[in-house]
Tab-separated table of N, CA, C and O in Angstrom:
chain	number	residue	atom	x	y	z
U	1	MET	N	0.824	-1.248	-0.296
U	1	MET	CA	-0.254	-0.103	-0.400
U	1	MET	C	0.743	0.901	0.182
U	1	MET	O	-0.063	2.708	-0.247
U	2	PHE	N	2.318	1.020	0.606
U	2	PHE	CA	2.902	2.182	0.262
U	2	PHE	C	2.524	3.250	-0.521
U	2	PHE	O	2.696	4.532	-1.260
U	3	GLU	N	2.866	2.936	-1.701
U	3	GLU	CA	2.816	2.554	-2.936
U	3	GLU	C	1.537	3.680	-3.807
U	3	GLU	O	1.369	4.842	-4.533
U	4	TYR	N	0.743	2.811	-3.129
U	4	TYR	CA	-0.487	4.127	-3.344
U	4	TYR	C	-1.189	5.152	-2.668
U	4	TYR	O	-1.582	6.177	-3.013
U	5	LEU	N	-0.527	4.823	-0.873
U	5	LEU	CA	-1.036	5.940	-0.267
U	5	LEU	C	-0.023	7.127	-0.084
U	5	LEU	O	-0.040	8.139	0.098
U	6	MET	N	1.626	7.044	-0.677
U	6	MET	CA	2.298	8.287	-0.068
U	6	MET	C	2.565	9.474	-1.034
U	6	MET	O	2.545	10.368	-0.892
U	7	PRO	N	1.939	8.919	-2.500
U	7	PRO	CA	1.540	10.220	-3.114
U	7	PRO	C	0.807	11.127	-2.465
U	7	PRO	O	1.415	12.658	-2.660
U	8	GLY	N	0.081	10.805	-1.425
U	8	GLY	CA	-0.975	11.913	-0.931
U	8	GLY	C	-0.454	12.434	0.062
U	8	GLY	O	-1.036	13.596	0.522
U	9	LEU	N	0.699	12.251	1.001
U	9	LEU	CA	1.739	12.501	1.598
U	9	LEU	C	2.131	14.029	1.179
U	9	LEU	O	2.342	14.599	1.888
U	10	LEU	N	2.573	13.637	0.346
U	10	LEU	CA	3.659	14.809	-1.131
U	10	LEU	C	2.856	15.723	-1.917
U	10	LEU	O	3.405	16.219	-2.251
U	11	LEU	N	2.135	15.334	-2.374
U	11	LEU	CA	1.423	16.093	-3.381
U	11	LEU	C	-0.432	15.792	-3.268
U	11	LEU	O	-0.641	15.626	-2.655
U	12	ARG	N	-0.685	17.269	-4.117
U	12	ARG	CA	-1.991	17.676	-4.010
U	12	ARG	C	-2.596	16.338	-4.579
U	12	ARG	O	-2.174	16.339	-5.832
U	13	MET	N	-3.803	15.782	-4.314
U	13	MET	CA	-4.321	15.493	-5.028
U	13	MET	C	-6.068	15.351	-4.846
U	13	MET	O	-6.591	15.268	-4.383
U	14	PRO	N	-6.071	16.144	-6.711
U	14	PRO	CA	-7.637	16.881	-7.130
U	14	PRO	C	-8.179	15.128	-7.258
U	14	PRO	O	-7.592	14.456	-7.402
U	15	ALA	N	-9.051	15.988	-6.975
U	15	ALA	CA	-10.121	14.987	-6.526
U	15	ALA	C	-11.218	14.562	-8.561
U	15	ALA	O	-10.614	15.178	-9.571
U	16	HIS	N	-11.294	13.356	-9.256
U	16	HIS	CA	-11.311	12.457	-10.064
U	16	HIS	C	-10.096	12.302	-10.895
U	16	HIS	O	-10.256	12.866	-12.013
U	17	THR	N	-9.187	12.360	-10.118
U	17	THR	CA	-7.653	12.360	-11.429
U	17	THR	C	-7.990	10.605	-11.092
U	17	THR	O	-7.611	9.949	-10.139
U	18	LEU	N	-7.164	10.227	-12.325
U	18	LEU	CA	-6.537	8.843	-12.744
U	18	LEU	C	-5.606	8.074	-11.463
U	18	LEU	O	-5.767	7.576	-10.984
U	19	LEU	N	-4.547	9.489	-10.758
U	19	LEU	CA	-4.015	9.108	-9.053
U	19	LEU	C	-4.526	8.445	-8.162
U	19	LEU	O	-4.671	7.956	-7.526
U	20	THR	N	-6.243	9.831	-7.754
U	20	THR	CA	-7.148	9.702	-7.352
U	20	THR	C	-7.763	8.304	-6.909
U	20	THR	O	-7.868	7.398	-5.541
U	21	GLU	N	-7.511	8.506	-8.227
U	21	GLU	CA	-9.224	7.124	-8.652
U	21	GLU	C	-8.092	5.656	-8.027
U	21	GLU	O	-8.615	5.028	-7.228
U	22	ALA	N	-7.280	5.124	-8.842
U	22	ALA	CA	-6.438	3.712	-8.531
U	22	ALA	C	-5.921	4.081	-6.735
U	22	ALA	O	-5.781	3.299	-6.381
U	23	CYS	N	-5.763	5.142	-6.414
U	23	CYS	CA	-5.659	5.301	-4.720
U	23	CYS	C	-6.594	4.657	-4.219
U	23	CYS	O	-6.717	3.719	-2.903
U	24	ARG	N	-7.561	5.147	-4.470
U	24	ARG	CA	-9.451	4.665	-3.964
U	24	ARG	C	-9.543	3.440	-3.737
U	24	ARG	O	-9.811	2.613	-2.659
U	25	VAL	N	-9.364	2.645	-5.104
U	25	VAL	CA	-9.740	1.577	-5.517
U	25	VAL	C	-8.830	0.299	-4.995
U	25	VAL	O	-9.099	-0.325	-3.970
U	26	ALA	N	-7.813	0.833	-5.063
U	26	ALA	CA	-6.589	0.244	-4.291
U	26	ALA	C	-7.144	-0.219	-2.846
U	26	ALA	O	-6.179	-1.156	-1.738
U	27	ALA	N	-7.422	1.286	-1.727
U	27	ALA	CA	-7.704	1.142	-0.650
U	27	ALA	C	-9.051	0.144	-0.310
U	27	ALA	O	-8.296	-0.523	0.100
U	28	ALA	N	-9.439	0.164	-0.846
U	28	ALA	CA	-10.796	-0.292	-1.185
U	28	ALA	C	-10.753	-2.089	-1.414
U	28	ALA	O	-11.243	-2.621	-0.446
U	29	ASP	N	-9.722	-2.720	-2.550
U	29	ASP	CA	-9.813	-3.312	-2.621
U	29	ASP	C	-9.040	-4.662	-1.577
U	29	ASP	O	-9.190	-5.135	-1.264
U	30	GLN	N	-7.926	-3.837	-1.112
U	30	GLN	CA	-7.078	-4.170	0.149
U	30	GLN	C	-8.320	-4.249	1.294
U	30	GLN	O	-8.366	-5.535	1.740
U	31	ILE	N	-9.333	-3.159	1.551
U	31	ILE	CA	-9.577	-3.301	2.703
U	31	ILE	C	-10.799	-4.939	2.477
U	31	ILE	O	-10.904	-5.865	3.434
U	32	ARG	N	-11.065	-5.070	1.528
U	32	ARG	CA	-12.533	-5.749	0.948
U	32	ARG	C	-11.692	-7.385	1.249
U	32	ARG	O	-12.249	-8.563	1.830
U	33	TYR	N	-10.150	-7.914	0.359
U	33	TYR	CA	-9.249	-8.684	0.237
U	33	TYR	C	-9.107	-9.434	1.753
U	33	TYR	O	-9.331	-10.323	2.834
U	34	ALA	N	-9.001	-7.989	3.064
U	34	ALA	CA	-8.369	-8.514	4.163
U	34	ALA	C	-9.604	-8.846	4.871
U	34	ALA	O	-9.651	-9.619	5.552
U	35	ARG	N	-10.554	-8.377	4.813
U	35	ARG	CA	-11.604	-8.612	5.275
U	35	ARG	C	-11.642	-10.291	5.546
U	35	ARG	O	-12.602	-11.192	5.967
U	36	ARG	N	-11.667	-10.618	3.885
U	36	ARG	CA	-12.387	-11.733	3.650
U	36	ARG	C	-11.428	-12.835	4.127
U	36	ARG	O	-11.870	-14.447	4.433
U	37	GLN	N	-9.973	-12.792	4.408
U	37	GLN	CA	-9.103	-13.279	4.563
U	37	GLN	C	-8.970	-13.013	6.284
U	37	GLN	O	-8.151	-14.377	6.945
U	38	GLY	N	-9.832	-11.983	6.939
U	38	GLY	CA	-9.352	-12.561	8.612
U	38	GLY	C	-7.786	-11.389	8.623
U	38	GLY	O	-7.272	-12.279	9.678
U	39	LEU	N	-7.664	-10.287	8.036
U	39	LEU	CA	-6.004	-10.279	7.686
U	39	LEU	C	-6.277	-8.865	8.089
U	39	LEU	O	-7.070	-8.218	7.318
U	40	PRO	N	-5.175	-7.922	8.530
U	40	PRO	CA	-4.981	-6.977	8.916
U	40	PRO	C	-4.576	-5.891	7.453
U	40	PRO	O	-4.612	-7.032	5.941
U	41	TRP	N	-5.906	-5.000	6.607
U	41	TRP	CA	-5.108	-4.713	5.274
U	41	TRP	C	-4.086	-3.570	5.698
U	41	TRP	O	-3.186	-3.476	6.448
U	42	GLY	N	-3.344	-3.823	4.025
U	42	GLY	CA	-2.449	-2.996	4.171
U	42	GLY	C	-0.869	-3.477	3.610
U	42	GLY	O	0.219	-2.507	3.863
U	43	ILE	N	-1.697	-4.641	2.744
U	43	ILE	CA	-0.170	-5.837	2.479
U	43	ILE	C	0.277	-5.298	1.178
U	43	ILE	O	-0.357	-5.175	0.007
U	44	SER	N	1.330	-5.240	1.100
U	44	SER	CA	2.157	-4.998	-0.233
U	44	SER	C	2.561	-5.954	-0.902
U	44	SER	O	2.669	-6.849	-0.456
U	45	GLU	N	2.314	-5.443	-2.400
U	45	GLU	CA	1.946	-6.239	-2.561
U	45	GLU	C	4.106	-6.960	-3.599
U	45	GLU	O	4.792	-6.359	-3.037
U	46	SER	N	4.286	-7.903	-3.119
U	46	SER	CA	5.747	-8.497	-2.988
U	46	SER	C	6.050	-9.982	-4.120
U	46	SER	O	4.941	-10.252	-4.683
U	47	GLY	N	6.771	-10.469	-3.830
U	47	GLY	CA	7.746	-11.640	-4.047
U	47	GLY	C	8.501	-12.238	-4.056
U	47	GLY	O	9.487	-11.760	-2.723
U	48	TYR	N	8.964	-13.442	-3.648
U	48	TYR	CA	9.891	-14.218	-3.197
U	48	TYR	C	10.288	-15.039	-4.921
U	48	TYR	O	10.531	-15.135	-5.248
U	49	TYR	N	11.715	-15.830	-4.630
U	49	TYR	CA	12.262	-16.630	-5.019
U	49	TYR	C	12.282	-17.835	-4.397
U	49	TYR	O	12.904	-18.016	-2.967
U	50	ARG	N	12.134	-18.918	-4.583
U	50	ARG	CA	12.809	-20.454	-4.570
U	50	ARG	C	13.528	-21.764	-5.559
U	50	ARG	O	13.188	-21.394	-6.515
U	51	PHE	N	13.953	-22.455	-5.334
U	51	PHE	CA	14.538	-23.021	-6.018
U	51	PHE	C	13.256	-24.586	-5.701
U	51	PHE	O	13.565	-24.576	-3.796
U	52	ASP	N	12.931	-25.136	-7.062
U	52	ASP	CA	12.529	-26.754	-6.324
U	52	ASP	C	13.325	-27.687	-5.915
U	52	ASP	O	14.280	-27.823	-6.384
U	53	ALA	N	12.342	-28.854	-5.803
U	53	ALA	CA	13.433	-30.199	-6.371
U	53	ALA	C	14.850	-30.299	-7.082
U	53	ALA	O	15.924	-30.717	-7.185
U	54	ASN	N	14.464	-29.819	-8.667
U	54	ASN	CA	15.284	-30.465	-9.505
U	54	ASN	C	15.756	-29.076	-9.587
U	54	ASN	O	16.604	-28.541	-10.915
U	55	GLN	N	16.168	-28.253	-8.733
U	55	GLN	CA	16.685	-27.039	-8.827
U	55	GLN	C	16.771	-25.541	-9.914
U	55	GLN	O	17.062	-25.456	-10.068
U	56	TYR	N	15.231	-26.112	-10.287
U	56	TYR	CA	14.675	-24.949	-11.389
U	56	TYR	C	14.240	-23.510	-10.443
U	56	TYR	O	13.283	-23.797	-9.502
U	57	TYR	N	14.323	-22.708	-10.864
U	57	TYR	CA	14.473	-20.995	-10.314
U	57	TYR	C	12.994	-21.045	-10.058
U	57	TYR	O	12.064	-21.112	-11.217
U	58	GLN	N	11.781	-20.783	-9.355
U	58	GLN	CA	10.864	-20.629	-8.885
U	58	GLN	C	10.467	-19.420	-8.581
U	58	GLN	O	10.803	-18.663	-7.358
U	59	TYR	N	9.522	-18.379	-8.947
U	59	TYR	CA	8.810	-17.526	-8.138
U	59	TYR	C	7.282	-17.198	-8.109
U	59	TYR	O	6.634	-17.821	-8.955
U	60	GLN	N	7.756	-16.119	-6.558
U	60	GLN	CA	5.901	-16.918	-6.450
U	60	GLN	C	5.726	-14.794	-6.327
U	60	GLN	O	5.990	-14.256	-5.021
U	61	ALA	N	4.720	-14.510	-6.564
U	61	ALA	CA	4.123	-12.920	-6.150
U	61	ALA	C	3.527	-13.152	-4.812
U	61	ALA	O	2.406	-14.361	-5.058
U	62	PHE	N	3.039	-12.596	-4.406
U	62	PHE	CA	1.600	-12.873	-3.396
U	62	PHE	C	0.800	-11.558	-2.878
U	62	PHE	O	2.066	-10.364	-2.625
U	63	GLY	N	0.045	-10.980	-2.428
U	63	GLY	CA	-0.509	-9.858	-2.036
U	63	GLY	C	-1.515	-10.713	-2.394
U	63	GLY	O	-2.608	-11.298	-2.211
U	64	VAL	N	-2.427	-8.690	-2.635
U	64	VAL	CA	-3.989	-8.899	-2.979
U	64	VAL	C	-4.267	-9.021	-4.514
U	64	VAL	O	-3.339	-8.381	-5.456
U	65	PRO	N	-4.570	-10.004	-4.940
U	65	PRO	CA	-5.286	-10.666	-6.503
U	65	PRO	C	-5.691	-9.806	-6.742
U	65	PRO	O	-5.969	-8.706	-6.584
U	66	GLY	N	-5.206	-8.820	-8.296
U	66	GLY	CA	-5.914	-8.338	-8.885
U	66	GLY	C	-4.420	-6.669	-9.056
U	66	GLY	O	-4.802	-5.326	-9.470
U	67	LEU	N	-3.709	-6.581	-7.620
U	67	LEU	CA	-3.363	-5.101	-7.856
U	67	LEU	C	-2.134	-5.759	-8.150
U	67	LEU	O	-1.782	-4.454	-8.030
U	68	GLY	N	-1.504	-6.567	-8.005
U	68	GLY	CA	0.177	-6.873	-7.845
U	68	GLY	C	0.322	-6.569	-9.889
U	68	GLY	O	0.319	-6.231	-10.807
């Protein structure tokens, strides 16, 4: 959520702009997802890597589906 909430701390966010709407929708999606999962909202999208049993590189993204 840092990426969505940070601009509003530093910039004036006029209503009905793409940036303002993106932040509003992202926060709403975060809150909705967190309630369904029984988690606190504010999960940042992230990823991690590992190697499987055959030593093949594997990448996994996690966070709120649809925002990543």
